[in-house]
GROMACS .gro file of C-alpha atoms in nm:
model
  305
    1UNK     CA    1  11.954  -2.273   2.726
    2UNK     CA    2  11.861  -2.193   3.073
    3UNK     CA    3  11.844  -1.827   3.171
    4UNK     CA    4  11.889  -1.732   3.533
    5UNK     CA    5  11.779  -1.398   3.680
    6UNK     CA    6  11.939  -1.291   4.010
    7UNK     CA    7  11.768  -1.036   4.235
    8UNK     CA    8  11.978  -0.867   4.507
    9UNK     CA    9  11.837  -0.884   4.860
   10UNK     CA   10  11.656  -0.577   4.985
   11UNK     CA   11  11.836  -0.457   5.297
   12UNK     CA   12  11.665  -0.294   5.593
   13UNK     CA   13  11.701   0.082   5.577
   14UNK     CA   14  11.751   0.319   5.869
   15UNK     CA   15  11.760   0.688   5.785
   16UNK     CA   16  11.835   0.978   6.017
   17UNK     CA   17  11.773   1.335   5.901
   18UNK     CA   18  11.852   1.637   6.117
   19UNK     CA   19  11.740   1.987   6.020
   20UNK     CA   20  11.863   2.298   6.204
   21UNK     CA   21  11.750   2.659   6.208
   22UNK     CA   22  11.819   2.978   6.400
   23UNK     CA   23  11.636   2.986   6.733
   24UNK     CA   24  11.719   2.630   6.832
   25UNK     CA   25  11.458   2.444   6.623
   26UNK     CA   26  11.547   2.094   6.497
   27UNK     CA   27  11.370   1.806   6.324
   28UNK     CA   28  11.465   1.437   6.307
   29UNK     CA   29  11.331   1.119   6.139
   30UNK     CA   30  11.421   0.759   6.214
   31UNK     CA   31  11.242   0.523   5.970
   32UNK     CA   32  11.252   0.144   5.990
   33UNK     CA   33  11.128  -0.125   5.750
   34UNK     CA   34  10.828  -0.183   5.979
   35UNK     CA   35  10.714   0.180   5.951
   36UNK     CA   36  10.553   0.317   5.641
   37UNK     CA   37  10.622   0.691   5.658
   38UNK     CA   38  10.407   0.919   5.449
   39UNK     CA   39  10.572   1.253   5.533
   40UNK     CA   40  10.897   1.406   5.422
   41UNK     CA   41  11.174   1.570   5.621
   42UNK     CA   42  11.035   1.915   5.536
   43UNK     CA   43  10.680   1.835   5.653
   44UNK     CA   44  10.720   1.911   6.024
   45UNK     CA   45  10.838   2.222   6.204
   46UNK     CA   46  10.760   2.407   6.526
   47UNK     CA   47  10.845   2.729   6.705
   48UNK     CA   48  10.842   2.830   7.071
   49UNK     CA   49  10.862   3.183   7.210
   50UNK     CA   50  10.873   3.287   7.575
   51UNK     CA   51  10.778   3.645   7.656
   52UNK     CA   52  10.715   3.874   7.957
   53UNK     CA   53  10.865   3.901   8.304
   54UNK     CA   54  10.996   3.571   8.439
   55UNK     CA   55  11.333   3.717   8.535
   56UNK     CA   56  11.324   3.776   8.910
   57UNK     CA   57  11.540   3.856   9.210
   58UNK     CA   58  11.396   3.724   9.536
   59UNK     CA   59  11.478   3.865   9.878
   60UNK     CA   60  11.594   3.614  10.136
   61UNK     CA   61  11.361   3.590  10.437
   62UNK     CA   62  11.057   3.729  10.253
   63UNK     CA   63  10.755   3.600  10.061
   64UNK     CA   64  10.783   3.714   9.699
   65UNK     CA   65  10.498   3.781   9.454
   66UNK     CA   66  10.453   3.553   9.153
   67UNK     CA   67  10.605   3.632   8.814
   68UNK     CA   68  10.413   3.589   8.490
   69UNK     CA   69  10.500   3.506   8.131
   70UNK     CA   70  10.363   3.326   7.830
   71UNK     CA   71  10.497   3.047   7.613
   72UNK     CA   72  10.362   3.050   7.255
   73UNK     CA   73  10.392   2.719   7.070
   74UNK     CA   74  10.318   2.708   6.696
   75UNK     CA   75  10.302   2.411   6.460
   76UNK     CA   76  10.453   2.566   6.148
   77UNK     CA   77  10.473   2.244   5.946
   78UNK     CA   78  10.230   2.039   5.744
   79UNK     CA   79  10.161   1.751   5.984
   80UNK     CA   80   9.970   1.733   6.315
   81UNK     CA   81  10.207   1.716   6.613
   82UNK     CA   82  10.189   1.582   6.969
   83UNK     CA   83  10.386   1.802   7.209
   84UNK     CA   84  10.602   1.749   7.517
   85UNK     CA   85  10.795   2.001   7.729
   86UNK     CA   86  11.141   1.993   7.885
   87UNK     CA   87  11.288   2.240   8.135
   88UNK     CA   88  11.656   2.299   8.069
   89UNK     CA   89  11.862   2.442   8.356
   90UNK     CA   90  12.194   2.617   8.304
   91UNK     CA   91  12.506   2.438   8.423
   92UNK     CA   92  12.564   2.677   8.714
   93UNK     CA   93  12.202   2.669   8.835
   94UNK     CA   94  12.122   2.588   9.198
   95UNK     CA   95  11.917   2.268   9.220
   96UNK     CA   96  11.808   2.366   9.572
   97UNK     CA   97  11.665   2.695   9.447
   98UNK     CA   98  11.505   2.528   9.142
   99UNK     CA   99  11.322   2.293   9.377
  100UNK     CA  100  11.195   2.589   9.579
  101UNK     CA  101  11.047   2.776   9.280
  102UNK     CA  102  10.687   2.675   9.207
  103UNK     CA  103  10.610   2.649   8.833
  104UNK     CA  104  10.249   2.667   8.712
  105UNK     CA  105  10.131   2.616   8.353
  106UNK     CA  106   9.787   2.664   8.199
  107UNK     CA  107   9.640   2.755   7.861
  108UNK     CA  108   9.476   3.091   7.805
  109UNK     CA  109   9.472   3.406   7.597
  110UNK     CA  110   9.543   3.659   7.874
  111UNK     CA  111   9.812   3.549   8.117
  112UNK     CA  112   9.850   3.685   8.469
  113UNK     CA  113  10.015   3.581   8.793
  114UNK     CA  114   9.708   3.401   8.932
  115UNK     CA  115   9.684   3.042   8.808
  116UNK     CA  116   9.344   2.869   8.781
  117UNK     CA  117   9.270   2.568   8.999
  118UNK     CA  118   9.333   2.323   8.715
  119UNK     CA  119   9.679   2.451   8.629
  120UNK     CA  120   9.973   2.214   8.606
  121UNK     CA  121  10.174   2.267   8.926
  122UNK     CA  122  10.535   2.155   8.966
  123UNK     CA  123  10.877   2.317   9.025
  124UNK     CA  124  11.162   2.439   8.805
  125UNK     CA  125  11.351   2.128   8.915
  126UNK     CA  126  11.105   1.915   8.714
  127UNK     CA  127  11.284   1.842   8.385
  128UNK     CA  128  10.969   1.718   8.209
  129UNK     CA  129  10.665   1.914   8.330
  130UNK     CA  130  10.329   1.822   8.177
  131UNK     CA  131  10.179   2.063   7.929
  132UNK     CA  132   9.819   2.181   7.970
  133UNK     CA  133   9.576   1.963   7.773
  134UNK     CA  134   9.520   2.226   7.501
  135UNK     CA  135   9.894   2.237   7.425
  136UNK     CA  136   9.954   1.864   7.395
  137UNK     CA  137   9.861   1.840   7.026
  138UNK     CA  138   9.836   2.096   6.747
  139UNK     CA  139   9.705   2.076   6.391
  140UNK     CA  140   9.921   2.210   6.107
  141UNK     CA  141   9.935   2.588   6.124
  142UNK     CA  142   9.780   2.603   6.472
  143UNK     CA  143   9.930   2.771   6.780
  144UNK     CA  144   9.857   2.786   7.152
  145UNK     CA  145   9.953   3.016   7.439
  146UNK     CA  146  10.070   2.848   7.759
  147UNK     CA  147  10.063   3.082   8.059
  148UNK     CA  148  10.367   3.046   8.284
  149UNK     CA  149  10.385   3.155   8.648
  150UNK     CA  150  10.669   3.113   8.897
  151UNK     CA  151  10.685   3.188   9.268
  152UNK     CA  152  10.905   3.101   9.564
  153UNK     CA  153  10.723   2.853   9.789
  154UNK     CA  154  10.668   3.030  10.120
  155UNK     CA  155  10.950   3.243  10.250
  156UNK     CA  156  11.285   3.247  10.078
  157UNK     CA  157  11.530   3.056  10.296
  158UNK     CA  158  11.823   3.277  10.392
  159UNK     CA  159  12.054   2.985  10.308
  160UNK     CA  160  11.962   3.035   9.939
  161UNK     CA  161  12.102   3.389   9.936
  162UNK     CA  162  12.344   3.433   9.647
  163UNK     CA  163  12.210   3.135   9.449
  164UNK     CA  164  12.048   3.155   9.106
  165UNK     CA  165  11.872   2.949   8.840
  166UNK     CA  166  11.886   3.002   8.464
  167UNK     CA  167  11.615   2.809   8.277
  168UNK     CA  168  11.479   2.767   7.925
  169UNK     CA  169  11.192   2.560   7.788
  170UNK     CA  170  11.231   2.314   7.501
  171UNK     CA  171  10.917   2.196   7.320
  172UNK     CA  172  10.913   1.890   7.099
  173UNK     CA  173  10.637   1.804   6.851
  174UNK     CA  174  10.621   1.449   6.719
  175UNK     CA  175  10.444   1.241   6.454
  176UNK     CA  176  10.429   0.898   6.615
  177UNK     CA  177  10.773   0.792   6.731
  178UNK     CA  178  10.954   0.858   6.404
  179UNK     CA  179  10.940   1.229   6.330
  180UNK     CA  180  11.016   1.508   6.579
  181UNK     CA  181  11.054   1.884   6.562
  182UNK     CA  182  11.194   2.085   6.854
  183UNK     CA  183  11.243   2.447   6.951
  184UNK     CA  184  11.404   2.611   7.256
  185UNK     CA  185  11.299   2.941   7.410
  186UNK     CA  186  11.517   3.222   7.535
  187UNK     CA  187  11.640   3.167   7.891
  188UNK     CA  188  11.533   3.353   8.203
  189UNK     CA  189  11.715   3.390   8.536
  190UNK     CA  190  11.586   3.393   8.893
  191UNK     CA  191  11.811   3.460   9.192
  192UNK     CA  192  11.804   3.524   9.566
  193UNK     CA  193  11.978   3.811   9.738
  194UNK     CA  194  11.993   3.927  10.097
  195UNK     CA  195  11.876   4.264  10.226
  196UNK     CA  196  12.085   4.527  10.053
  197UNK     CA  197  12.298   4.776  10.248
  198UNK     CA  198  12.186   5.120  10.355
  199UNK     CA  199  12.289   5.362  10.083
  200UNK     CA  200  12.461   5.697  10.048
  201UNK     CA  201  12.561   5.760  10.413
  202UNK     CA  202  12.655   6.120  10.493
  203UNK     CA  203  12.774   6.313  10.798
  204UNK     CA  204  12.688   6.677  10.874
  205UNK     CA  205  12.747   6.896  11.178
  206UNK     CA  206  12.453   6.921  11.421
  207UNK     CA  207  12.484   7.233  11.642
  208UNK     CA  208  12.593   7.286  11.902
  209UNK     CA  209  12.835   6.993  11.938
  210UNK     CA  210  12.691   6.686  11.761
  211UNK     CA  211  12.687   6.527  11.415
  212UNK     CA  212  12.395   6.400  11.210
  213UNK     CA  213  12.435   6.074  11.018
  214UNK     CA  214  12.192   6.020  10.728
  215UNK     CA  215  12.139   5.738  10.477
  216UNK     CA  216  11.884   5.591  10.238
  217UNK     CA  217  11.693   5.269  10.303
  218UNK     CA  218  11.810   4.951  10.124
  219UNK     CA  219  11.691   4.957   9.765
  220UNK     CA  220  11.537   4.609   9.785
  221UNK     CA  221  11.355   4.644  10.119
  222UNK     CA  222  10.992   4.533  10.133
  223UNK     CA  223  10.762   4.830  10.068
  224UNK     CA  224  10.620   4.990  10.381
  225UNK     CA  225  10.813   4.771  10.624
  226UNK     CA  226  10.990   4.935  10.918
  227UNK     CA  227  11.357   4.840  10.944
  228UNK     CA  228  11.582   4.859  11.247
  229UNK     CA  229  11.909   5.040  11.183
  230UNK     CA  230  12.221   5.009  11.395
  231UNK     CA  231  12.517   5.243  11.378
  232UNK     CA  232  12.818   5.025  11.467
  233UNK     CA  233  13.189   5.086  11.506
  234UNK     CA  234  13.477   4.869  11.384
  235UNK     CA  235  13.430   4.624  11.672
  236UNK     CA  236  13.056   4.597  11.587
  237UNK     CA  237  12.965   4.775  11.909
  238UNK     CA  238  12.627   4.944  11.865
  239UNK     CA  239  12.662   5.322  11.893
  240UNK     CA  240  12.303   5.418  11.808
  241UNK     CA  241  11.978   5.247  11.703
  242UNK     CA  242  11.669   5.372  11.526
  243UNK     CA  243  11.364   5.214  11.355
  244UNK     CA  244  11.209   5.366  11.045
  245UNK     CA  245  11.003   5.283  10.736
  246UNK     CA  246  11.109   5.604  10.560
  247UNK     CA  247  11.317   5.620  10.244
  248UNK     CA  248  11.572   5.844  10.417
  249UNK     CA  249  11.679   5.797  10.779
  250UNK     CA  250  11.901   6.000  11.013
  251UNK     CA  251  12.030   5.997  11.372
  252UNK     CA  252  12.226   6.250  11.577
  253UNK     CA  253  12.535   6.156  11.776
  254UNK     CA  254  12.610   6.365  12.083
  255UNK     CA  255  12.709   6.337  12.448
  256UNK     CA  256  12.816   5.984  12.542
  257UNK     CA  257  12.687   5.802  12.228
  258UNK     CA  258  13.055   5.734  12.166
  259UNK     CA  259  13.241   5.689  12.496
  260UNK     CA  260  13.603   5.721  12.390
  261UNK     CA  261  13.782   6.019  12.240
  262UNK     CA  262  13.946   5.978  11.902
  263UNK     CA  263  13.856   5.903  11.539
  264UNK     CA  264  13.586   5.638  11.491
  265UNK     CA  265  13.488   5.460  11.170
  266UNK     CA  266  13.114   5.389  11.170
  267UNK     CA  267  12.883   5.184  10.948
  268UNK     CA  268  12.506   5.136  10.925
  269UNK     CA  269  12.350   4.788  10.941
  270UNK     CA  270  11.984   4.736  10.844
  271UNK     CA  271  11.773   4.458  11.000
  272UNK     CA  272  11.433   4.336  10.886
  273UNK     CA  273  11.229   4.117  11.122
  274UNK     CA  274  10.922   4.051  10.906
  275UNK     CA  275  10.877   3.673  10.902
  276UNK     CA  276  11.240   3.589  10.972
  277UNK     CA  277  11.533   3.813  11.064
  278UNK     CA  278  11.736   3.937  10.769
  279UNK     CA  279  12.049   4.146  10.825
  280UNK     CA  280  12.207   4.358  10.556
  281UNK     CA  281  12.574   4.392  10.478
  282UNK     CA  282  12.746   4.701  10.615
  283UNK     CA  283  12.703   5.038  10.450
  284UNK     CA  284  12.995   5.241  10.326
  285UNK     CA  285  13.190   5.386  10.624
  286UNK     CA  286  13.157   5.724  10.789
  287UNK     CA  287  13.434   5.875  11.003
  288UNK     CA  288  13.364   6.081  11.316
  289UNK     CA  289  13.600   6.241  11.569
  290UNK     CA  290  13.502   6.273  11.937
  291UNK     CA  291  13.688   6.509  12.168
  292UNK     CA  292  13.617   6.618  12.525
  293UNK     CA  293  13.767   6.836  12.796
  294UNK     CA  294  13.746   6.628  13.112
  295UNK     CA  295  13.401   6.473  13.150
  296UNK     CA  296  13.220   6.765  12.989
  297UNK     CA  297  13.217   6.969  12.672
  298UNK     CA  298  13.200   6.662  12.447
  299UNK     CA  299  13.234   6.755  12.082
  300UNK     CA  300  13.178   6.559  11.763
  301UNK     CA  301  13.314   6.639  11.416
  302UNK     CA  302  13.265   6.483  11.074
  303UNK     CA  303  13.597   6.369  10.932
  304UNK     CA  304  13.648   6.348  10.558
  305UNK     CA  305  13.766   6.004  10.442
   0.00000   0.00000   0.00000
């Protein structure tokens, strides 16, 4: 009697494992018959944490100082990992602004705003910036601090006013091409705004027959810079001008500063001419009444809104 033994064919196996955790960390394995994997799906893990002050609001028409932060990458698994970095921009982010923001990366223990000469230099528009050499591979249990600095290149173009960028960094550690572990940092936001309006305008009587208009300088003006202020009426006719670097500014209206009798609604406009000209939006309104008897005895009064 002849005995026959049948062996079933061994099929090629492709396995995909995805592990998730709070904080955006994931791990994945794709194994093929040509790869002999010696690690398990629990053997690799990584974390990424972004700290410090990368949130920023830039002033249009000015040169802004650099911001500084640090990205801490830790290999929390049991296998050595090779690392890559991805910049993830929010859906509503301005690509024009992202391309204007200089991004610098370097390894170090104490991070500041001044990058060394060998730092990686790119922009926030770069979706795959290179990591510093020391952060490109980590042994199990090891961690590294990547210093992060951002700064607007040159002066902020006034055309970028009102635009913003929200960004996060995603780090991925890999064992060969088969195992990966990823983690995403918290996001930060950088935006551009114009020169803010003059604040808190007030009107008081100025004996004998005038009024004094007072206001505070725009909150986001450049420190120590003298601004030009214009008091304008509804038709944008300039009633009075003054230049000042003080935190509080005032002018007195009298005589023929306003040429027509009646009630006049006035606003203050601030103008900065450092580098390029930046004009603020109008302040809240002030109302003044001018009366005269003939061509003399001109009198001004503050009118409550």
